[in-house]
Amino acid sequence: MSQVPTKIPLSQIDATDRIRKDYKDLDPLCESLLTFGQIQPIAVKRIADDSYLLIAGGRRYKAHQLLVEEGHVSFNNIVAHIVTPEESAEKLMELEENLRREDMDWKEYCLGIRQYWQKKKHDAGKAFETFY
């Protein structure tokens, strides 16, 4: 895996032969990308000089595509780690990312939402105090 993530144009990434076809609702991820930027790099494999195969990060890749379609040209490039897996390991890496990941249970989700709104309220209060 590349030590330092690299920005790669979306047009150079082949994401056609993916196991996961339905990426569900990408609007929250798009909103997060617009607010915070890309937090986690995707993983790609170099298949030619300027051509890559998407290994992991299909939702992030798809969200970038949607943002570009909506006119956010700054999302034409995506941050990626360039990996060098064996041919037989490519699908395993994709599956590993999707099958091992577990959604938060309802308590974790509720606590996360609570902390999120407390932070938003706290930050809004600071902005209000600074303004006056």
PDB file of C-alpha atoms in Angstrom:
ATOM      1  CA  MET A   1       0.000   0.000   0.000  1.00  0.00           C
ATOM      2  CA  SER A   2       1.259   3.470  -0.798  1.00  0.00           C
ATOM      3  CA  GLN A   3       2.486   5.206   2.341  1.00  0.00           C
ATOM      4  CA  VAL A   4       1.055   8.577   1.375  1.00  0.00           C
ATOM      5  CA  PRO A   5      -2.431   8.838  -0.125  1.00  0.00           C
ATOM      6  CA  THR A   6      -2.520  10.266  -3.655  1.00  0.00           C
ATOM      7  CA  LYS A   7      -5.141  12.345  -5.451  1.00  0.00           C
ATOM      8  CA  ILE A   8      -6.388  10.524  -8.545  1.00  0.00           C
ATOM      9  CA  PRO A   9      -8.852  11.792 -11.182  1.00  0.00           C
ATOM     10  CA  LEU A  10     -12.158   9.891 -11.054  1.00  0.00           C
ATOM     11  CA  SER A  11     -11.906   9.379 -14.812  1.00  0.00           C
ATOM     12  CA  GLN A  12      -8.828   7.182 -14.317  1.00  0.00           C
ATOM     13  CA  ILE A  13     -10.596   4.733 -11.972  1.00  0.00           C
ATOM     14  CA  ASP A  14     -12.433   1.646 -13.225  1.00  0.00           C
ATOM     15  CA  ALA A  15     -15.275   0.786 -10.839  1.00  0.00           C
ATOM     16  CA  THR A  16     -17.380  -1.334 -13.171  1.00  0.00           C
ATOM     17  CA  ASP A  17     -16.888  -4.869 -11.833  1.00  0.00           C
ATOM     18  CA  ARG A  18     -18.029  -4.365  -8.248  1.00  0.00           C
ATOM     19  CA  ILE A  19     -19.743  -6.881  -5.990  1.00  0.00           C
ATOM     20  CA  ARG A  20     -21.858  -4.212  -4.333  1.00  0.00           C
ATOM     21  CA  LYS A  21     -24.315  -2.677  -6.799  1.00  0.00           C
ATOM     22  CA  ASP A  22     -26.674  -0.742  -4.511  1.00  0.00           C
ATOM     23  CA  TYR A  23     -24.917   1.998  -2.557  1.00  0.00           C
ATOM     24  CA  LYS A  24     -28.120   3.039  -0.759  1.00  0.00           C
ATOM     25  CA  ASP A  25     -28.699   6.698   0.079  1.00  0.00           C
ATOM     26  CA  LEU A  26     -25.546   8.649  -0.734  1.00  0.00           C
ATOM     27  CA  ASP A  27     -26.955  12.062   0.224  1.00  0.00           C
ATOM     28  CA  PRO A  28     -25.619  11.961   3.825  1.00  0.00           C
ATOM     29  CA  LEU A  29     -22.160  10.957   2.566  1.00  0.00           C
ATOM     30  CA  CYS A  30     -22.229  13.735  -0.047  1.00  0.00           C
ATOM     31  CA  GLU A  31     -23.194  16.233   2.658  1.00  0.00           C
ATOM     32  CA  SER A  32     -20.341  14.992   4.847  1.00  0.00           C
ATOM     33  CA  LEU A  33     -17.877  15.320   1.966  1.00  0.00           C
ATOM     34  CA  LEU A  34     -19.033  18.883   1.327  1.00  0.00           C
ATOM     35  CA  THR A  35     -18.741  19.758   5.021  1.00  0.00           C
ATOM     36  CA  PHE A  36     -15.601  17.905   6.120  1.00  0.00           C
ATOM     37  CA  GLY A  37     -13.924  16.699   2.937  1.00  0.00           C
ATOM     38  CA  GLN A  38     -12.798  13.144   2.367  1.00  0.00           C
ATOM     39  CA  ILE A  39     -11.814  11.611   5.707  1.00  0.00           C
ATOM     40  CA  GLN A  40     -10.876   8.111   4.548  1.00  0.00           C
ATOM     41  CA  PRO A  41      -8.961   7.358   1.315  1.00  0.00           C
ATOM     42  CA  ILE A  42     -10.232   4.733  -1.102  1.00  0.00           C
ATOM     43  CA  ALA A  43      -7.985   1.848  -2.227  1.00  0.00           C
ATOM     44  CA  VAL A  44      -7.070   1.332  -5.877  1.00  0.00           C
ATOM     45  CA  LYS A  45      -4.735  -0.926  -7.834  1.00  0.00           C
ATOM     46  CA  ARG A  46      -2.663   0.501 -10.687  1.00  0.00           C
ATOM     47  CA  ILE A  47      -3.493  -1.364 -13.918  1.00  0.00           C
ATOM     48  CA  ALA A  48      -1.703   0.976 -16.361  1.00  0.00           C
ATOM     49  CA  ASP A  49       0.213   4.275 -16.241  1.00  0.00           C
ATOM     50  CA  ASP A  50      -2.890   6.412 -15.758  1.00  0.00           C
ATOM     51  CA  SER A  51      -5.470   3.753 -14.985  1.00  0.00           C
ATOM     52  CA  TYR A  52      -6.620   2.237 -11.704  1.00  0.00           C
ATOM     53  CA  LEU A  53      -9.014  -0.434 -10.513  1.00  0.00           C
ATOM     54  CA  LEU A  54     -11.202   0.393  -7.510  1.00  0.00           C
ATOM     55  CA  ILE A  55     -10.553  -2.124  -4.719  1.00  0.00           C
ATOM     56  CA  ALA A  56     -12.268  -0.547  -1.685  1.00  0.00           C
ATOM     57  CA  GLY A  57     -14.327   2.588  -1.134  1.00  0.00           C
ATOM     58  CA  GLY A  58     -17.166   2.244  -3.618  1.00  0.00           C
ATOM     59  CA  ARG A  59     -19.557   4.517  -1.704  1.00  0.00           C
ATOM     60  CA  ARG A  60     -16.956   7.282  -1.426  1.00  0.00           C
ATOM     61  CA  TYR A  61     -16.158   6.944  -5.128  1.00  0.00           C
ATOM     62  CA  LYS A  62     -19.856   7.050  -6.098  1.00  0.00           C
ATOM     63  CA  ALA A  63     -20.477  10.068  -3.830  1.00  0.00           C
ATOM     64  CA  HIS A  64     -17.615  11.936  -5.531  1.00  0.00           C
ATOM     65  CA  GLN A  65     -19.186  11.161  -8.909  1.00  0.00           C
ATOM     66  CA  LEU A  66     -22.554  12.503  -7.747  1.00  0.00           C
ATOM     67  CA  LEU A  67     -20.980  15.698  -6.437  1.00  0.00           C
ATOM     68  CA  VAL A  68     -19.198  16.268  -9.752  1.00  0.00           C
ATOM     69  CA  GLU A  69     -22.494  15.717 -11.598  1.00  0.00           C
ATOM     70  CA  GLU A  70     -24.042  18.381  -9.314  1.00  0.00           C
ATOM     71  CA  GLY A  71     -21.337  20.848 -10.356  1.00  0.00           C
ATOM     72  CA  HIS A  72     -18.842  20.486  -7.504  1.00  0.00           C
ATOM     73  CA  VAL A  73     -15.776  20.252  -9.753  1.00  0.00           C
ATOM     74  CA  SER A  74     -13.390  20.149  -6.786  1.00  0.00           C
ATOM     75  CA  PHE A  75     -14.473  16.513  -6.376  1.00  0.00           C
ATOM     76  CA  ASN A  76     -13.055  15.490  -9.784  1.00  0.00           C
ATOM     77  CA  ASN A  77     -10.134  13.973  -7.873  1.00  0.00           C
ATOM     78  CA  ILE A  78     -10.326  11.487  -5.012  1.00  0.00           C
ATOM     79  CA  VAL A  79      -7.763  10.647  -2.348  1.00  0.00           C
ATOM     80  CA  ALA A  80      -6.590   7.048  -2.684  1.00  0.00           C
ATOM     81  CA  HIS A  81      -4.074   4.544  -1.425  1.00  0.00           C
ATOM     82  CA  ILE A  82      -2.472   2.621  -4.273  1.00  0.00           C
ATOM     83  CA  VAL A  83      -2.322  -1.047  -3.246  1.00  0.00           C
ATOM     84  CA  THR A  84      -0.588  -3.992  -4.871  1.00  0.00           C
ATOM     85  CA  PRO A  85      -2.665  -7.056  -4.025  1.00  0.00           C
ATOM     86  CA  GLU A  86      -2.317 -10.395  -5.744  1.00  0.00           C
ATOM     87  CA  GLU A  87      -4.970 -10.973  -8.400  1.00  0.00           C
ATOM     88  CA  SER A  88      -6.833 -13.414  -6.152  1.00  0.00           C
ATOM     89  CA  ALA A  89      -6.846 -10.950  -3.255  1.00  0.00           C
ATOM     90  CA  GLU A  90      -8.628  -8.060  -5.005  1.00  0.00           C
ATOM     91  CA  LYS A  91     -12.167  -9.315  -4.415  1.00  0.00           C
ATOM     92  CA  LEU A  92     -11.196 -10.464  -0.939  1.00  0.00           C
ATOM     93  CA  MET A  93     -10.167  -6.905  -0.065  1.00  0.00           C
ATOM     94  CA  GLU A  94     -13.476  -5.553  -1.388  1.00  0.00           C
ATOM     95  CA  LEU A  95     -15.428  -8.180   0.530  1.00  0.00           C
ATOM     96  CA  GLU A  96     -13.381  -7.645   3.680  1.00  0.00           C
ATOM     97  CA  GLU A  97     -14.261  -3.966   3.762  1.00  0.00           C
ATOM     98  CA  ASN A  98     -17.979  -4.647   3.326  1.00  0.00           C
ATOM     99  CA  LEU A  99     -18.522  -7.873   5.240  1.00  0.00           C
ATOM    100  CA  ARG A 100     -16.447  -7.132   8.343  1.00  0.00           C
ATOM    101  CA  ARG A 101     -17.938  -3.699   8.819  1.00  0.00           C
ATOM    102  CA  GLU A 102     -20.798  -3.674  11.254  1.00  0.00           C
ATOM    103  CA  ASP A 103     -23.324  -0.935  11.662  1.00  0.00           C
ATOM    104  CA  MET A 104     -23.611   0.730  15.040  1.00  0.00           C
ATOM    105  CA  ASP A 105     -26.196  -0.719  17.354  1.00  0.00           C
ATOM    106  CA  TRP A 106     -29.093   1.541  18.280  1.00  0.00           C
ATOM    107  CA  LYS A 107     -27.498   2.726  21.551  1.00  0.00           C
ATOM    108  CA  GLU A 108     -24.253   3.732  19.812  1.00  0.00           C
ATOM    109  CA  TYR A 109     -26.249   5.439  17.077  1.00  0.00           C
ATOM    110  CA  CYS A 110     -28.345   7.400  19.604  1.00  0.00           C
ATOM    111  CA  LEU A 111     -25.271   8.429  21.591  1.00  0.00           C
ATOM    112  CA  GLY A 112     -23.552   9.490  18.390  1.00  0.00           C
ATOM    113  CA  ILE A 113     -26.514  11.621  17.335  1.00  0.00           C
ATOM    114  CA  ARG A 114     -26.690  13.150  20.821  1.00  0.00           C
ATOM    115  CA  GLN A 115     -22.989  14.009  20.823  1.00  0.00           C
ATOM    116  CA  TYR A 116     -23.267  15.403  17.299  1.00  0.00           C
ATOM    117  CA  TRP A 117     -26.062  17.805  18.257  1.00  0.00           C
ATOM    118  CA  GLN A 118     -24.373  18.773  21.529  1.00  0.00           C
ATOM    119  CA  LYS A 119     -21.254  19.677  19.561  1.00  0.00           C
ATOM    120  CA  LYS A 120     -23.308  21.640  17.008  1.00  0.00           C
ATOM    121  CA  LYS A 121     -25.091  23.497  19.835  1.00  0.00           C
ATOM    122  CA  HIS A 122     -21.775  24.195  21.593  1.00  0.00           C
ATOM    123  CA  ASP A 123     -20.167  25.467  18.382  1.00  0.00           C
ATOM    124  CA  ALA A 124     -23.197  27.636  17.599  1.00  0.00           C
ATOM    125  CA  GLY A 125     -22.992  29.138  21.091  1.00  0.00           C
ATOM    126  CA  LYS A 126     -19.306  29.959  20.599  1.00  0.00           C
ATOM    127  CA  ALA A 127     -20.064  31.612  17.269  1.00  0.00           C
ATOM    128  CA  PHE A 128     -22.873  33.615  18.900  1.00  0.00           C
ATOM    129  CA  GLU A 129     -20.578  34.734  21.754  1.00  0.00           C
ATOM    130  CA  THR A 130     -17.826  35.708  19.312  1.00  0.00           C
ATOM    131  CA  PHE A 131     -20.266  37.705  17.211  1.00  0.00           C
ATOM    132  CA  TYR A 132     -21.457  39.759  20.191  1.00  0.00           C
TER     133      TYR A 132
END
